[in-house]
Tab-separated table of C-alpha atoms in Angstrom:
chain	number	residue	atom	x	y	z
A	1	UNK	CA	102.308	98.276	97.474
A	2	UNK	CA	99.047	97.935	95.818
A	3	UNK	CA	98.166	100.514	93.285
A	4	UNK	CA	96.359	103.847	94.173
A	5	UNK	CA	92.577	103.543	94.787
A	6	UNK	CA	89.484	105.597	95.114
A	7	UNK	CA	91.561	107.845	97.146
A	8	UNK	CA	94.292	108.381	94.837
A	9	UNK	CA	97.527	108.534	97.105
A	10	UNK	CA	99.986	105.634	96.710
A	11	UNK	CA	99.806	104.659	100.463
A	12	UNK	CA	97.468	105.460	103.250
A	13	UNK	CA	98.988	107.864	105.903
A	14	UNK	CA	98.227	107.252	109.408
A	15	UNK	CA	94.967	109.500	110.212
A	16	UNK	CA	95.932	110.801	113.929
A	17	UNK	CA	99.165	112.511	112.901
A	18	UNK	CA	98.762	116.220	112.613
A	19	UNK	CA	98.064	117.910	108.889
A	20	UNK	CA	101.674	119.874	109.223
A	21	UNK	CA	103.201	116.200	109.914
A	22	UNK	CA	101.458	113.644	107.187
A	23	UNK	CA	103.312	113.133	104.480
A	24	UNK	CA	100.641	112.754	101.444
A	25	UNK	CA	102.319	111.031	98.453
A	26	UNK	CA	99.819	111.376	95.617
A	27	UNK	CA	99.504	109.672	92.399
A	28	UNK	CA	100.833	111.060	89.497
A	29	UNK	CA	97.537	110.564	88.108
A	30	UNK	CA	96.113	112.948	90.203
A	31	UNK	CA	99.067	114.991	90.618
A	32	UNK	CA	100.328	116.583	87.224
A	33	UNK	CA	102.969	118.581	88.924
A	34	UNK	CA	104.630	115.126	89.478
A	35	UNK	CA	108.163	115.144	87.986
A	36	UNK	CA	109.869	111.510	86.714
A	37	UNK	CA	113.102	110.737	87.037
A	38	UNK	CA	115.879	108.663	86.523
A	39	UNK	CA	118.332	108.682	89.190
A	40	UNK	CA	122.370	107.435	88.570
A	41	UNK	CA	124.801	107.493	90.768
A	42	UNK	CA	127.433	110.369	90.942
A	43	UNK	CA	130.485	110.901	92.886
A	44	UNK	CA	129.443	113.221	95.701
A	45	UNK	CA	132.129	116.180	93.935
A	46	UNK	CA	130.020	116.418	91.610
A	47	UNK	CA	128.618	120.125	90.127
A	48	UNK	CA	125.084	118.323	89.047
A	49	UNK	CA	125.186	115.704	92.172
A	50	UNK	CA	122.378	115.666	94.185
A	51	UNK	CA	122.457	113.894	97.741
A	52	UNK	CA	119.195	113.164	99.189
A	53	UNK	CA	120.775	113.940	102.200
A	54	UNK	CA	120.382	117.079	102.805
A	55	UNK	CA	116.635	116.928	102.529
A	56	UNK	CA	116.607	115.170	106.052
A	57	UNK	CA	113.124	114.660	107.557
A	58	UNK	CA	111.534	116.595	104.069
A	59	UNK	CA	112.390	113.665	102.397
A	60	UNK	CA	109.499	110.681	102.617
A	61	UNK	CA	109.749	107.283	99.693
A	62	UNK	CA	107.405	104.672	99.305
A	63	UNK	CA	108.071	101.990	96.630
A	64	UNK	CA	105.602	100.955	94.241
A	65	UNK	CA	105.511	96.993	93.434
A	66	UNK	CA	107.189	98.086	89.420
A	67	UNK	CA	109.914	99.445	92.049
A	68	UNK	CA	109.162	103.176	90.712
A	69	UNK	CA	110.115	105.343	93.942
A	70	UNK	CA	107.356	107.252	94.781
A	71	UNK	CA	109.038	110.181	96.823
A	72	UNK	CA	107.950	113.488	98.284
A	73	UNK	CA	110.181	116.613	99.687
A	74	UNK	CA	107.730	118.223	102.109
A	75	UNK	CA	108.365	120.175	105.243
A	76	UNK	CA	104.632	120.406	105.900
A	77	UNK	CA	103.388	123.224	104.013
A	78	UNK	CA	105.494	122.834	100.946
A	79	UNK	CA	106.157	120.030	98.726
A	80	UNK	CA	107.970	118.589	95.572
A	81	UNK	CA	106.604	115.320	94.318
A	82	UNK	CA	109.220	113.034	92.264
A	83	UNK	CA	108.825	109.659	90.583
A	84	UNK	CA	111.911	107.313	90.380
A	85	UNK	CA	111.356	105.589	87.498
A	86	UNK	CA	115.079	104.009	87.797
A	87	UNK	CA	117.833	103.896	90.218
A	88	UNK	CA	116.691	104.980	93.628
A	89	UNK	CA	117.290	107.820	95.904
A	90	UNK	CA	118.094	105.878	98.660
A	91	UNK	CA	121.688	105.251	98.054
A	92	UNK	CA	123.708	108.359	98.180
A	93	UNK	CA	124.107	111.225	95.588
A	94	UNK	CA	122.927	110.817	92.118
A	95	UNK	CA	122.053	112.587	88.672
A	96	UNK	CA	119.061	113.360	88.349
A	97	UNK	CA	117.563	112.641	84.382
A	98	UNK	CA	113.987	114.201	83.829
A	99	UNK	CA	111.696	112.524	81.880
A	100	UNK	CA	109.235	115.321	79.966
A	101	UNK	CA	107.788	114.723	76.731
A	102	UNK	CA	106.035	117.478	74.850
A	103	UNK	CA	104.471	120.736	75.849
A	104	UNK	CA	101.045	119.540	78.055
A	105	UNK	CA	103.304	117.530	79.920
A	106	UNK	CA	105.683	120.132	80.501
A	107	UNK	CA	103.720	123.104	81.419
A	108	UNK	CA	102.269	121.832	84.885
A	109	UNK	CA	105.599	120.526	85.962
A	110	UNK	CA	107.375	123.837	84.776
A	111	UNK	CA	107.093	125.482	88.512
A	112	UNK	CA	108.155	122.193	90.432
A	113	UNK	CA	110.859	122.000	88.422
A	114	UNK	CA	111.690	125.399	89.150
A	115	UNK	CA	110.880	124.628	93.498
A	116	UNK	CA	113.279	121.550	93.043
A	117	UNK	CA	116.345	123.451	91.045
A	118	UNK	CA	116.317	126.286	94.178
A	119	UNK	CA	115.577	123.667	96.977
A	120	UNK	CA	119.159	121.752	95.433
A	121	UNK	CA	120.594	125.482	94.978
A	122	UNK	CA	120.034	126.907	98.500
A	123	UNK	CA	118.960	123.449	100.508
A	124	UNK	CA	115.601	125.174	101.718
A	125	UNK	CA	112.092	126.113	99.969
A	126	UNK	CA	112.009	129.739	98.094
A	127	UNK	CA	108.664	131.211	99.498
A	128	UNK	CA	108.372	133.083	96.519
A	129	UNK	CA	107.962	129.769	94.306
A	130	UNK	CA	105.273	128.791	96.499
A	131	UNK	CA	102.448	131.607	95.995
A	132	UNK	CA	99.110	131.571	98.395
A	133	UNK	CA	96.467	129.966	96.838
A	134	UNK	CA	93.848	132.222	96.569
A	135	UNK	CA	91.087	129.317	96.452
A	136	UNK	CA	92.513	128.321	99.799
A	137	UNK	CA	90.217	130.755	102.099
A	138	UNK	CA	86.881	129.624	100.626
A	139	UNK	CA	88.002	125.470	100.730
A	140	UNK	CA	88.844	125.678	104.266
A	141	UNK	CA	85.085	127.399	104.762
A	142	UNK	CA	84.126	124.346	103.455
A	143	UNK	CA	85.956	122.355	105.226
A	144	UNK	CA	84.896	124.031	108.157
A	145	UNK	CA	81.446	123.559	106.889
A	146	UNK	CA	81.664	119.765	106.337
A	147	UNK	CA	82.719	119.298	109.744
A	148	UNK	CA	80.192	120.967	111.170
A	149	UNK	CA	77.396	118.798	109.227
A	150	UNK	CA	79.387	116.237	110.252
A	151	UNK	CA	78.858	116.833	114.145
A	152	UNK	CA	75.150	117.405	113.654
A	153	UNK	CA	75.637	121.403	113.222
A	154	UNK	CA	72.566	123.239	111.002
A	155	UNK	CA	73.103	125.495	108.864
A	156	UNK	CA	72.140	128.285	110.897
A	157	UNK	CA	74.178	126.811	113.400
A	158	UNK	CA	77.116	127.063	110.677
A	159	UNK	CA	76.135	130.582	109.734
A	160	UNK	CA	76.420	131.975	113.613
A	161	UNK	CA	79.982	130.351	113.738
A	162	UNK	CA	81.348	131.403	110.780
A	163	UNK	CA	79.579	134.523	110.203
A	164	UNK	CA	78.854	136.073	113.964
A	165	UNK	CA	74.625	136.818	112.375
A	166	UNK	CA	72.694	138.302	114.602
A	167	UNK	CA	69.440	140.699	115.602
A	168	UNK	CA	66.239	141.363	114.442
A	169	UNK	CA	66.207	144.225	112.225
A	170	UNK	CA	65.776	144.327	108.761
A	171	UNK	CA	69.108	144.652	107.896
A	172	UNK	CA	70.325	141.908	110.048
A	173	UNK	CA	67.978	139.321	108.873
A	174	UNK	CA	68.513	140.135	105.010
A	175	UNK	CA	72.157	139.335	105.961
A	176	UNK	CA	71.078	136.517	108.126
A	177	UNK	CA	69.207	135.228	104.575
A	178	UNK	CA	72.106	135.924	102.571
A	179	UNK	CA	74.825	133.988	104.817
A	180	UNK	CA	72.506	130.821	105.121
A	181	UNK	CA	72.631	131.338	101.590
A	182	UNK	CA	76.187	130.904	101.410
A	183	UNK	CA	76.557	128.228	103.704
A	184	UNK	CA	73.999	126.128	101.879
A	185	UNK	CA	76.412	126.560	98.925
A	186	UNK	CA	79.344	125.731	100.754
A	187	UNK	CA	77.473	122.475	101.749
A	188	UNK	CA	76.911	121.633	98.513
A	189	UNK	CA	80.512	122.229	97.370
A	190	UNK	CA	81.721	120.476	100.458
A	191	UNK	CA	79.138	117.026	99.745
A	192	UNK	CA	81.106	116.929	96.035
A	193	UNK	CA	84.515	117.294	97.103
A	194	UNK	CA	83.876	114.610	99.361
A	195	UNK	CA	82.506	112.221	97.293
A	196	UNK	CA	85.775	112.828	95.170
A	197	UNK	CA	85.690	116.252	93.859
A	198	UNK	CA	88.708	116.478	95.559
A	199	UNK	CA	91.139	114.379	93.535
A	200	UNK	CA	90.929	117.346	90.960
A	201	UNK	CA	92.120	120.152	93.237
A	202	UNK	CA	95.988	119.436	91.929
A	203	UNK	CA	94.802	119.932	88.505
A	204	UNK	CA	93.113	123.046	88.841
């Protein structure tokens, strides 16, 4: 597998399946919330054995060329990202052995640690580990923005549609003013993410 590129995911997922459906394995480098780990195998009886199992469908590997296991638990809105830095999770239950070395390399894996200890505890994802993200309404304006650049929209066009502006009055058009306003920014935003920006939304 060659070695993440502009892009930053560790293999390219196929572009017609649906967003709930891809399974995005990102880089480490790129994702800080990545946790590494050794996995050795366990007999199944176990208190600490975990079997991959039970993740089912969640569970998606690719395997880097250093033959690091680049694995993701995901059920399409939620998601764990492990590293296999030796053994494999392939074959049957194992111990998992986390590799965390000081505090700044702790603190953004903290809460994944926290998703994967409940996902092995009750074998599903705790909504409450996995708070809204309150950025999320104004990036999927943008989105929604670069899209409609995209398909030739203006941003008038882009205001009516997202906005509903309207009439004549004076009212109306200082709001009309204002929106375009906003839209111009989200275009802006929306250019930079795409030309990369976006690789830092992980770290944020």
């Amino acid at each position: 597998m060659a070695p993440p590129g502009r892009g930053g995911s560790t293999f390219a997922e196929n572009p017609e399946v649906a967003g709930a459906e891809a399974r995005l394995i990102w880089s480490a480098e790129f994702d800080p919330g990545t946790i590494e780990v050794e996995a050795v195998p366990v007999s199944p009886g176990s208190r600490d054995a975990v079997d991959p199992a039970v993740f089912g469908k969640w569970l998606s590997v690719a395997c880097g060329d250093d033959l690091t296991e680049h694995a993701v638990i995901n059920d399409g809105f939620r998601r764990i990202r492990l590293d296999v830095v030796a053994g494999s999770l392939m074959q049957g239950p194992v111990l998992l052995r986390y590799r965390v070395e000081g505090i700044a390399a702790l603190r953004p894996r903290v809460l994944p640690l926290r998703r994967l200890l409940a996902l092995c505890t009750h074998h599903r994802f705790v909504a409450s580990l996995f708070p809204l993200d309150p950025k999320m309404p104004r990036l999927i304006e943008m989105l929604r923005v670069h899209d409609g650049l995209g398909a030739g929209a203006s941003l008038g066009d882009l205001a009516e549609a997202l906005y509903g502006i309207g009439g004549h009055d004076a009212d109306s058009v200082r709001r009309s003013d204002s929106l375009r306003s906003r839209v111009r920014r989200l275009a802006r935003e929306a250019r930079a993410m795409a030309a990369g920006g976006y690789r830092r939304l992980m770290r944020n």
